[in-house]
Amino acid sequence: MVRLLGRSDARPARRPRGPRVRRTPESALGGRSLAAQVFVLQVVIVLLLVVAAVVALLLQVRHDTTQEARNRSVAVAQTFANSPGIVEALNAPDPTAVLQPKAEAAREASDMDFLVVMNTEGIRYTHPKPDRIGKKFVGNIQPALDGGIVVEEVNGTIGRLVQAVVPVKTADGTVVGLVSSGITTAHVGGNADRQLPLVLGSAAVALALATASTALVSRRLLRQTHGLGPREMTRMYEHHDAVLHSVREGVIIVGGEGDLLLANDEAQRLLDLPPDAERRQVLDLGLDRDTAELLASGRMVTDEVHLVGERLLAINQRPTDLAGGPAGSVATLRDSTELRALSGRAEATRERLDMLYAAGVGIGTSLDVTRTAEELTELAVPRFADFASVDLFDAVLQGEEPGARGTLRRTAVSAIRKGAPLYAVGERIRFVDSAPQAHSLGEARAVLEARLAEAPGWRAQDFERTEQVVEFGIHSLITVPVRAGSLILGVVSFWRSERPDPFDPDEVVLAEELVARAAISIDNARRFTREHGMAVTLQRSLLPRTLPEQNALDIAYRYLPAQAGVGGDWFDVLPLSGARVALVVGDVVGHGLHAAATMGRLRTAVHNFSALDLAPEELLGLLDELVARIDQDETDDDTDAAVSGATCLYAIYDPVSRRCTIARAGHPPPALVHPDGRVEYLEVPAGLPLGLGGLPFETVELELAEGSSLVLYTDGLVEDRERDIDTGLELLRTALERSSAGPPEGTCQAVLDALLPPRPNDDIALIVARTRALGADRVAEWDVPVDPAAVGEVRAAVVRQLARWDLEDLSFTTELILSELVTNAIRYGSAPVRVRLLRDRTLICEVADSSSTSPHLRYAAMTDEGGRGLFLVSQLTDRWGTRYTAKGKVIWAEQPLP
């Protein structure tokens, strides 16, 4: 209590200044200070304890000495009486001559004062002093003659001693003699006497330490009591108690177990405590839960306001054990009821500022119009309103600018409880002219309908629905237009039902602030939606809408644009000559319209280059030069829109040989799913991304078993912000293994289910191509000698082959085509010359030779003897062309099957 009222806050070493306390004459002890009295009493108590300990030690030593003498005497006497030859010695003619040496040796060995052997009449046969031999033993021997043991204390000739007499028995139990041994108590107690000075010294040291510790405690007590005596301290505490119960602040002291130790009069009044409150648990005093839990917890608080009854109390609480005091806490209570109204307004202001801050942070986290509207309603309910709805024009949801008037759509709704008869999300709404929402849209200002039951303009919207709204308990409304510059995007409605007070003008201002902050985010999301839609439209227009028809591969694909921004991923399936098919997948670095446009340029270039039947490494080399030129042009234009590289993978599959040639430029490696379900990533040299230049690209050629699946993909499938590429590749391997037995469509879906993130931040392109083989029964080949006469033989062989394929209708045109192509190869090419006929979706004629000279189509003059053969070939076929190989060239032509 001294600490509570501030007296102990002074420095301990100095006595607080003030009027001297008048001392009255008292006894010698009573006139001393409390510290001195405590010191004297403690010294006396310690001294008495030391004296008692010494006396107890002496008594214990005496008792232990006597007990040890009795034990030793009995043990030595029994040992000697039972020793071998003692009975024979007693029956000998001269027992003394036999027993005296043995008795003395045993006495000296056992450190006894005497060891005497006697007959049954008590006549000594042995004694330490020879002159005592033959004399009668002094002591009681009758119990020993009866077979017992006698132990007694006597005053012998050598002093106070303890002696024991035991019988010497024969084998049949007959007592034939007696043995007595004894030792003086002084002899046994010598060790204890030697320890007594040590004990007394220890007692003296203990007394000194106890006195010193008592002096230290008394000195500290002297500082704490400032040298006051008991009566002075009693008077001081009486004064302090009077002050404690007279102050205008409530004071409560709570113990460590949560029991109330003290409550002054003001605390009793403020908390309306019962008369027997002290020593009871705080939680059992009938206080409100928050206040009771605070006082019982003992946690440190400063000016924490609690509503107790009709009073608003500011509570300050501190634990009492911070400086080593007892466990518990002390709390002061101050009545601040008159500040209640002011505090309420301050709290409302703080809440509004906090809500506006939360709006700035929590609204507009995504560039999605619907999600932004939902964030606004979720923030407003229940902190500001009980129900909130956002209605936007359809054009806004599509990313367009809204017109002057139009239909709105309920975009978001949040409610404190379910079942409200408000328009549902997704419902189209057209407000009547008298509705508050219509006024907000038309006049671009907030409208307050404090009492909906008395608002005929609002009820005219839908009499049945509005009646249900009122019956549901919704009684007040604020409507605010969603305005972004000069555009009105929609309207927000805030509804109140749980709180009885209607909205007021101050809350209208807060509603306008909330909507104004959300309107910026909604407009940004609208603009992004428009740009994203344009980019997606451009991107989809540049990607293949359907796959070309071909028989080499069974293909399934997926393409998913990024949610945050359109990227530059693309893929293609390109039929080539000779029933071959090219697969290409690529990725332009970056996002947006520029990446999509660049992707379209690269895709067009791949189409053009593939028409030349180039090898994969040559095609990638040309693309590398193209991207470098695009980057250079963009940099020269100072548009800061350089491609900064692109990746690409190009593969050609030949169903006749089942061989696949692959090259890649910085792209992830393809996966190969074997027919048995085993998955491996093909080791294709990575190469540099397109546009960096400087190094040639390398290819890998491998033979694929029929039914194998070649999987091409972009990095958006296997790499994400929360997943590195190694983890993605392992997930892809697992998904392919599990779906290997199904069709390519099922494999595509299984891969996306396993790897697709919730909101992809990059485009995803995926191709699953299962290989087929063109059987030997659909392929015919002939070696042609370099002799014009061999042309006829080839034509005849081809006609026979067409007959076997039931294609006799094509015999005539095929003979003409082969005649021209073989004649050109013999005339202008070089050996070896080879003819191959393929029956696929078309009839393909191929003539190969080792020359790299390519024929060209031209118009022959009237006087020219030649030059009309290729023109004839072009007229009879759907397509024809030349492709170069490592050993020469191949001229091919395709005819449609009937």
Coordinates of C-alpha atoms in Angstrom, one line a residue, residues 538-545 547 557-562 566-574 582-590 594-610 619-620 622-624 626-627 630 643 645-651 663-668 689-691 712-717 762-767:
L538 CA -6.1 -11.2 -82.1
Q539 CA -4.3 -14.1 -80.7
R540 CA -7.1 -16.6 -81.5
S541 CA -7.3 -15.2 -85.0
L542 CA -3.7 -16.0 -85.5
L543 CA -3.8 -19.5 -84.1
P544 CA -5.1 -22.5 -86.1
R545 CA -8.8 -23.0 -85.6
L547 CA -6.2 -29.1 -87.6
Y557 CA -4.3 -30.1 -78.5
R558 CA -5.1 -27.5 -75.9
Y559 CA -4.5 -23.8 -75.9
L560 CA -5.3 -21.6 -72.9
P561 CA -4.5 -17.8 -72.8
A562 CA -3.1 -16.3 -69.6
V566 CA -2.2 -12.5 -73.4
G567 CA 1.1 -14.0 -74.3
G568 CA 2.8 -15.1 -77.5
D569 CA 2.6 -18.9 -77.3
W570 CA 1.6 -20.7 -80.6
F571 CA 1.5 -24.1 -82.1
D572 CA 0.8 -25.6 -85.6
V573 CA 0.4 -28.9 -87.5
L574 CA 1.7 -28.7 -91.0
A582 CA 5.5 -31.1 -89.1
L583 CA 4.7 -30.2 -85.5
V584 CA 5.7 -26.8 -84.2
V585 CA 5.3 -25.1 -80.9
G586 CA 6.7 -21.7 -79.9
D587 CA 6.7 -18.9 -77.3
V588 CA 7.4 -15.2 -77.8
V589 CA 8.8 -13.5 -74.7
G590 CA 6.4 -11.0 -73.2
H594 CA 2.8 -6.8 -79.3
A595 CA 3.6 -10.4 -78.3
A596 CA 0.5 -11.7 -80.0
A597 CA 1.2 -9.8 -83.2
T598 CA 4.8 -11.1 -83.2
M599 CA 3.6 -14.6 -82.7
G600 CA 1.4 -14.2 -85.8
R601 CA 4.4 -13.1 -87.9
L602 CA 6.4 -16.0 -86.7
R603 CA 3.6 -18.5 -87.4
T604 CA 3.3 -17.1 -90.9
A605 CA 7.0 -17.4 -91.4
V606 CA 6.9 -21.1 -90.3
H607 CA 4.1 -21.8 -92.8
N608 CA 6.2 -20.2 -95.6
F609 CA 9.4 -21.9 -94.6
S610 CA 7.8 -25.3 -94.2
L619 CA 14.0 -23.6 -90.7
L620 CA 15.0 -22.5 -87.1
L622 CA 15.8 -18.7 -90.9
L623 CA 13.4 -17.9 -88.0
D624 CA 16.4 -16.8 -85.9
L626 CA 13.8 -13.1 -88.9
V627 CA 13.4 -12.5 -85.1
I630 CA 12.2 -7.7 -86.1
V643 CA 10.7 -9.2 -79.0
G645 CA 13.8 -13.4 -78.1
A646 CA 11.5 -16.3 -78.7
T647 CA 11.6 -20.1 -78.3
C648 CA 10.5 -22.7 -80.8
L649 CA 10.5 -26.5 -81.3
Y650 CA 10.1 -28.0 -84.8
A651 CA 9.6 -31.7 -85.5
A663 CA 15.3 -29.4 -83.4
R664 CA 14.7 -26.7 -80.8
A665 CA 15.7 -23.2 -80.0
G666 CA 15.7 -22.6 -76.2
H667 CA 12.4 -24.5 -75.8
P668 CA 11.5 -27.1 -73.2
P689 CA 16.5 -18.8 -78.2
L690 CA 15.5 -17.2 -81.5
G691 CA 16.9 -13.7 -82.1
L712 CA 5.0 -30.8 -77.2
Y713 CA 4.2 -27.9 -74.8
T714 CA 5.2 -24.4 -73.7
D715 CA 6.8 -23.4 -70.4
G716 CA 3.5 -22.0 -69.0
L717 CA 2.4 -25.7 -68.5
D762 CA 1.3 -17.4 -68.9
D763 CA -0.2 -18.9 -72.0
I764 CA -0.3 -22.7 -72.2
A765 CA 0.0 -24.7 -75.5
L766 CA -0.1 -28.5 -75.5
I767 CA 0.0 -31.0 -78.3

